[in-house]
Amino acid sequence: MTFLFRFIIVLAAAVGLGVGLYYTVQMLPDDVPSFDPGDARVRLEGDNSQIGESSLRPEENRPEGFEGGERDRDRGIRLYALAGVIRRFVMFSVITFIAVVVSKLLKRKPARAKTQTS
Amino acid sequence: MNVKLNFWVDLATFAGFLVAMEPRATGITIHEWFTVAAVGTLIVHFVLHWDWFMKLTSRFFVKLFHSSRLNYLLSILVFIGFISIMVSGLMISERVLPFFGLDVPARFAWRRIHDLASNLTLLLTAVHVALRWDWVVAAFTRILIDPFRKPRKIDPVLAEEDGI
């Protein structure tokens, strides 16, 4: 029961933060329209009377980002995708290693000072 | 605090986060549903550390310059980071929101927030783990190595409440 109560409190805090973030971003002035290479190509080719942010479906109105290649997942698992997971794991390990070394060094300093005074 | 439960929840959250950060590996559908499910894991992680969090909240200024205080602030930042990832992810969602019949106007800001929050949260999580490194090593040894060794005394690192 206590667990459920705490779970609801944390969930409520998460929802509150989420709603706050949503309205904060919505209050921002209109940002730069997303760039779609296909959209630009059609514009260059001529008839662009139907082209506009409102005429595009949400998935068409998104920039070609890191997930550009994931819609054609039927072609199977890509090695570079697995390499991406490994790359992030290595990056995480390196940051953790550096942080551990720094925190150990910082913790050691007062201990050394203590032994010198005694 | 149940060390075993904490360890497995933490490990699952970490593995899930790493996989979720590479949508090419899973495809957009799994990426989105997986991260929605991860909200539950994240909240469970926070609830499991409720006592630690509450004790530090009440005694934050008693021993201000202690690594646990930094970890406390980092925990809050990681929590905010994950919420930012979730909200921005939902706003650029291509599967989850349409599944519920919802359609939000696309804004480029959400994409930026999603990418930035993901990278920053990975960095903060790494530091968060580093500050609890002694616990990680002790728990790893106790759960994954000790069962294959002779029985020994409980590690004092697992018994202590980090700087409270």
Tab-separated table of C-alpha atoms in Angstrom:
chain	number	residue	atom	x	y	z
A	1	MET	CA	0.000	0.000	0.000
A	2	THR	CA	2.825	2.384	0.911
A	3	PHE	CA	4.600	1.480	-2.303
A	4	LEU	CA	1.480	2.243	-4.351
A	5	PHE	CA	0.990	5.556	-2.563
A	6	ARG	CA	4.601	6.580	-3.219
A	7	PHE	CA	4.341	5.385	-6.798
A	8	ILE	CA	1.310	7.634	-7.343
A	9	ILE	CA	3.107	10.613	-5.784
A	10	VAL	CA	6.173	10.170	-8.030
A	11	LEU	CA	3.915	9.617	-11.037
A	12	ALA	CA	1.994	12.797	-10.188
A	13	ALA	CA	5.286	14.698	-9.917
A	14	ALA	CA	6.330	13.315	-13.315
A	15	VAL	CA	3.012	14.270	-14.908
A	16	GLY	CA	3.208	17.728	-13.333
A	17	LEU	CA	6.709	18.260	-14.693
A	18	GLY	CA	5.646	16.970	-18.082
A	19	VAL	CA	2.643	19.275	-18.282
A	20	GLY	CA	4.812	22.186	-17.163
A	21	LEU	CA	7.364	21.435	-19.872
A	22	TYR	CA	4.615	21.065	-22.478
A	23	TYR	CA	3.091	24.467	-21.743
A	24	THR	CA	6.519	26.101	-21.493
A	25	VAL	CA	7.443	24.920	-24.975
A	26	GLN	CA	3.986	25.732	-26.355
A	27	MET	CA	4.379	29.294	-25.063
A	28	LEU	CA	7.568	29.744	-27.072
A	29	PRO	CA	7.213	31.695	-30.294
A	30	ASP	CA	6.838	29.603	-33.441
A	31	ASP	CA	10.100	27.873	-34.121
A	32	VAL	CA	11.799	27.257	-37.436
A	33	PRO	CA	9.674	24.888	-39.514
A	34	SER	CA	11.157	21.463	-39.717
A	35	PHE	CA	13.177	20.655	-42.774
A	36	ASP	CA	12.148	17.789	-44.959
A	37	PRO	CA	14.408	17.110	-47.972
A	38	GLY	CA	11.432	15.770	-49.926
A	39	ASP	CA	9.489	18.929	-49.225
A	40	ALA	CA	12.354	21.091	-50.507
A	41	ARG	CA	12.682	18.998	-53.651
A	42	VAL	CA	8.982	19.381	-54.499
A	43	ARG	CA	9.214	23.115	-53.901
A	44	LEU	CA	12.072	23.393	-56.349
A	45	GLU	CA	10.230	21.355	-58.964
A	46	GLY	CA	7.353	23.795	-59.213
A	47	ASP	CA	3.785	23.363	-58.013
A	48	ASN	CA	3.922	24.062	-54.326
A	49	SER	CA	0.386	25.148	-53.798
A	50	GLN	CA	-0.297	22.110	-51.602
A	51	ILE	CA	2.920	22.328	-49.713
A	52	GLY	CA	2.771	23.845	-46.298
A	53	GLU	CA	3.140	22.820	-42.743
A	54	SER	CA	-0.553	22.167	-42.320
A	55	SER	CA	-0.813	19.990	-45.415
A	56	LEU	CA	1.856	17.603	-44.212
A	57	ARG	CA	1.189	14.651	-41.964
A	58	PRO	CA	3.138	14.763	-38.686
A	59	GLU	CA	5.574	12.076	-39.789
A	60	GLU	CA	6.267	13.914	-43.026
A	61	ASN	CA	6.778	17.168	-41.194
A	62	ARG	CA	9.767	15.982	-39.253
A	63	PRO	CA	13.411	16.582	-39.865
A	64	GLU	CA	15.468	13.695	-41.117
A	65	GLY	CA	17.310	12.986	-37.907
A	66	PHE	CA	18.924	10.022	-36.268
A	67	GLU	CA	15.847	7.881	-36.790
A	68	GLY	CA	15.725	8.475	-40.509
A	69	GLY	CA	16.812	4.971	-41.351
A	70	GLU	CA	14.622	3.143	-38.912
A	71	ARG	CA	11.420	3.195	-40.898
A	72	ASP	CA	12.812	0.645	-43.332
A	73	ARG	CA	13.401	-1.907	-40.630
A	74	ASP	CA	12.250	-4.771	-42.845
A	75	ARG	CA	15.749	-5.036	-44.224
A	76	GLY	CA	16.909	-6.631	-40.986
A	77	ILE	CA	19.171	-5.741	-38.088
A	78	ARG	CA	21.918	-3.374	-39.073
A	79	LEU	CA	25.359	-3.754	-37.658
A	80	TYR	CA	25.806	-0.009	-37.381
A	81	ALA	CA	22.733	0.150	-35.154
A	82	LEU	CA	24.274	-2.367	-32.751
A	83	ALA	CA	27.524	-0.450	-33.011
A	84	GLY	CA	25.558	2.626	-31.910
A	85	VAL	CA	24.451	0.853	-28.709
A	86	ILE	CA	28.046	-0.239	-28.060
A	87	ARG	CA	29.288	3.283	-28.776
A	88	ARG	CA	26.921	4.726	-26.174
A	89	PHE	CA	27.893	2.040	-23.684
A	90	VAL	CA	31.571	2.888	-24.170
A	91	MET	CA	30.806	6.601	-23.844
A	92	PHE	CA	28.861	5.921	-20.637
A	93	SER	CA	31.710	3.795	-19.267
A	94	VAL	CA	34.310	6.458	-20.015
A	95	ILE	CA	32.256	9.201	-18.310
A	96	THR	CA	31.625	6.921	-15.326
A	97	PHE	CA	35.325	6.042	-15.104
A	98	ILE	CA	36.380	9.687	-15.144
A	99	ALA	CA	33.738	10.614	-12.567
A	100	VAL	CA	34.775	7.716	-10.299
A	101	VAL	CA	38.444	8.736	-10.481
A	102	VAL	CA	37.603	12.388	-9.756
A	103	SER	CA	35.306	11.520	-6.839
A	104	LYS	CA	37.940	9.155	-5.352
A	105	LEU	CA	40.576	11.858	-5.636
A	106	LEU	CA	38.311	14.422	-3.985
A	107	LYS	CA	37.455	12.007	-1.188
A	108	ARG	CA	41.095	11.133	-0.624
A	109	LYS	CA	42.198	14.758	-0.143
A	110	PRO	CA	40.478	15.433	3.205
A	111	ALA	CA	41.609	12.035	4.499
A	112	ARG	CA	45.217	12.932	3.726
A	113	ALA	CA	44.852	16.327	5.370
A	114	LYS	CA	43.450	14.629	8.459
A	115	THR	CA	46.420	12.277	8.796
A	116	GLN	CA	48.857	15.170	8.368
A	117	THR	CA	47.285	17.143	11.213
A	118	SER	CA	47.293	14.144	13.543
B	1	MET	CA	16.503	-1.635	1.268
B	2	ASN	CA	16.407	-4.737	-0.908
B	3	VAL	CA	19.813	-4.787	-2.579
B	4	LYS	CA	18.942	-7.531	-5.043
B	5	LEU	CA	15.744	-5.839	-6.221
B	6	ASN	CA	17.495	-2.477	-6.506
B	7	PHE	CA	20.349	-3.991	-8.447
B	8	TRP	CA	18.135	-5.701	-11.030
B	9	VAL	CA	15.832	-2.688	-11.441
B	10	ASP	CA	18.863	-0.435	-11.934
B	11	LEU	CA	20.447	-2.832	-14.387
B	12	ALA	CA	17.193	-3.162	-16.364
B	13	THR	CA	16.742	0.626	-16.445
B	14	PHE	CA	20.319	1.108	-17.617
B	15	ALA	CA	20.133	-1.558	-20.332
B	16	GLY	CA	16.746	-0.257	-21.454
B	17	PHE	CA	18.016	3.309	-21.619
B	18	LEU	CA	21.007	2.308	-23.745
B	19	VAL	CA	18.869	0.333	-26.190
B	20	ALA	CA	16.195	3.040	-26.309
B	21	MET	CA	18.839	5.614	-27.193
B	22	GLU	CA	19.508	3.831	-30.465
B	23	PRO	CA	16.155	3.643	-32.290
B	24	ARG	CA	17.823	2.219	-35.385
B	25	ALA	CA	18.525	-0.955	-33.429
B	26	THR	CA	14.892	-1.613	-32.561
B	27	GLY	CA	12.805	0.362	-35.016
B	28	ILE	CA	10.612	3.328	-34.180
B	29	THR	CA	7.627	1.306	-32.922
B	30	ILE	CA	9.566	-0.661	-30.309
B	31	HIS	CA	11.572	2.449	-29.425
B	32	GLU	CA	8.431	4.408	-28.589
B	33	TRP	CA	6.507	1.709	-26.706
B	34	PHE	CA	9.644	0.608	-24.906
B	35	THR	CA	10.318	4.095	-23.568
B	36	VAL	CA	6.697	4.548	-22.515
B	37	ALA	CA	7.052	1.335	-20.494
B	38	ALA	CA	10.357	2.626	-19.100
B	39	VAL	CA	8.470	5.377	-17.248
B	40	GLY	CA	7.192	2.673	-14.894
B	41	THR	CA	10.702	1.322	-14.279
B	42	LEU	CA	12.016	4.792	-13.609
B	43	ILE	CA	9.264	5.536	-11.103
B	44	VAL	CA	9.893	2.186	-9.371
B	45	HIS	CA	13.576	3.149	-9.112
B	46	PHE	CA	12.647	6.410	-7.414
B	47	VAL	CA	10.134	4.744	-5.097
B	48	LEU	CA	12.753	2.168	-4.035
B	49	HIS	CA	14.992	5.047	-2.984
B	50	TRP	CA	12.174	6.995	-1.341
B	51	ASP	CA	13.578	6.754	2.201
B	52	TRP	CA	17.045	7.890	1.081
B	53	PHE	CA	15.512	10.792	-0.804
B	54	MET	CA	13.252	11.892	2.042
B	55	LYS	CA	16.005	11.659	4.664
B	56	LEU	CA	18.309	13.748	2.498
B	57	THR	CA	15.540	16.252	1.815
B	58	SER	CA	15.054	16.831	5.532
B	59	ARG	CA	18.775	16.911	6.352
B	60	PHE	CA	20.160	18.457	3.201
B	61	PHE	CA	21.866	21.390	4.912
B	62	VAL	CA	23.145	19.443	7.921
B	63	LYS	CA	26.181	18.083	6.064
B	64	LEU	CA	26.035	20.205	2.939
B	65	PHE	CA	29.393	19.356	1.372
B	66	HIS	CA	28.993	15.623	1.018
B	67	SER	CA	28.904	13.543	-2.161
B	68	SER	CA	25.400	12.347	-1.256
B	69	ARG	CA	24.134	15.950	-1.628
B	70	LEU	CA	25.573	16.122	-5.112
B	71	ASN	CA	23.986	12.774	-5.890
B	72	TYR	CA	20.680	14.049	-4.507
B	73	LEU	CA	20.744	17.022	-6.882
B	74	LEU	CA	21.836	14.762	-9.720
B	75	SER	CA	18.912	12.432	-9.024
B	76	ILE	CA	16.504	15.333	-9.388
B	77	LEU	CA	18.195	16.428	-12.621
B	78	VAL	CA	18.120	12.882	-14.009
B	79	PHE	CA	14.418	12.672	-13.143
B	80	ILE	CA	13.736	15.967	-14.935
B	81	GLY	CA	15.888	14.753	-17.829
B	82	PHE	CA	13.896	11.551	-18.223
B	83	ILE	CA	10.599	13.421	-18.059
B	84	SER	CA	11.874	15.804	-20.750
B	85	ILE	CA	12.836	12.829	-22.925
B	86	MET	CA	9.396	11.246	-22.438
B	87	VAL	CA	7.382	14.405	-23.089
B	88	SER	CA	9.416	15.517	-26.107
B	89	GLY	CA	9.381	11.934	-27.382
B	90	LEU	CA	5.601	11.845	-27.157
B	91	MET	CA	5.366	15.177	-28.950
B	92	ILE	CA	7.295	13.797	-31.937
B	93	SER	CA	5.728	10.369	-31.613
B	94	GLU	CA	4.827	8.552	-34.809
B	95	ARG	CA	3.288	5.443	-33.268
B	96	VAL	CA	2.151	5.908	-29.657
B	97	LEU	CA	0.047	9.072	-29.947
B	98	PRO	CA	-1.505	8.076	-33.308
B	99	PHE	CA	-2.365	4.721	-31.699
B	100	PHE	CA	-4.524	6.607	-29.193
B	101	GLY	CA	-5.976	8.736	-31.979
B	102	LEU	CA	-4.056	11.829	-30.878
B	103	ASP	CA	-2.227	14.117	-33.223
B	104	VAL	CA	-0.121	17.024	-32.026
B	105	PRO	CA	1.281	19.753	-34.252
B	106	ALA	CA	4.928	19.027	-34.980
B	107	ARG	CA	7.416	21.549	-33.651
B	108	PHE	CA	11.096	21.423	-34.305
B	109	ALA	CA	11.785	22.456	-30.699
B	110	TRP	CA	10.580	19.058	-29.463
B	111	ARG	CA	13.115	17.262	-31.638
B	112	ARG	CA	15.888	19.482	-30.277
B	113	ILE	CA	14.751	18.968	-26.677
B	114	HIS	CA	14.524	15.207	-27.238
B	115	ASP	CA	18.092	14.947	-28.562
B	116	LEU	CA	19.569	17.337	-26.019
B	117	ALA	CA	17.776	15.749	-23.060
B	118	SER	CA	18.851	12.249	-24.155
B	119	ASN	CA	22.519	13.162	-24.348
B	120	LEU	CA	22.539	15.238	-21.162
B	121	THR	CA	20.663	12.572	-19.225
B	122	LEU	CA	23.178	9.935	-20.330
B	123	LEU	CA	25.960	12.159	-19.010
B	124	LEU	CA	24.162	12.864	-15.722
B	125	THR	CA	23.307	9.185	-15.260
B	126	ALA	CA	26.969	8.265	-15.695
B	127	VAL	CA	27.968	10.717	-12.948
B	128	HIS	CA	25.047	9.500	-10.800
B	129	VAL	CA	26.334	5.917	-11.134
B	130	ALA	CA	29.916	7.028	-10.461
B	131	LEU	CA	28.926	8.636	-7.158
B	132	ARG	CA	27.425	5.313	-6.063
B	133	TRP	CA	30.238	3.249	-7.526
B	134	ASP	CA	31.145	1.543	-4.238
B	135	TRP	CA	27.558	0.336	-3.930
B	136	VAL	CA	27.523	-0.849	-7.564
B	137	VAL	CA	30.725	-2.863	-7.096
B	138	ALA	CA	29.569	-4.296	-3.759
B	139	ALA	CA	26.131	-5.246	-5.113
B	140	PHE	CA	27.638	-6.716	-8.295
B	141	THR	CA	30.045	-8.809	-6.224
B	142	ARG	CA	27.372	-9.977	-3.817
B	143	ILE	CA	24.757	-10.854	-6.425
B	144	LEU	CA	26.762	-12.110	-9.374
B	145	ILE	CA	30.099	-13.282	-7.955
B	146	ASP	CA	29.558	-14.364	-4.349
B	147	PRO	CA	27.116	-17.179	-5.162
B	148	PHE	CA	30.036	-18.916	-6.880
B	149	ARG	CA	32.415	-18.325	-3.965
B	150	LYS	CA	32.656	-19.396	-0.348
B	151	PRO	CA	30.171	-17.608	1.983
B	152	ARG	CA	31.507	-14.427	3.604
B	153	LYS	CA	30.380	-11.494	5.736
B	154	ILE	CA	27.967	-8.831	4.450
B	155	ASP	CA	29.786	-5.996	2.696
B	156	PRO	CA	29.621	-2.859	4.902
B	157	VAL	CA	29.109	-0.694	1.801
B	158	LEU	CA	25.757	-2.366	1.166
B	159	ALA	CA	24.656	-1.831	4.728
B	160	GLU	CA	25.435	1.861	5.012
B	161	GLU	CA	23.023	4.640	4.079
B	162	ASP	CA	25.062	6.941	1.895
B	163	GLY	CA	26.031	9.879	4.108
B	164	ILE	CA	22.687	10.319	5.831
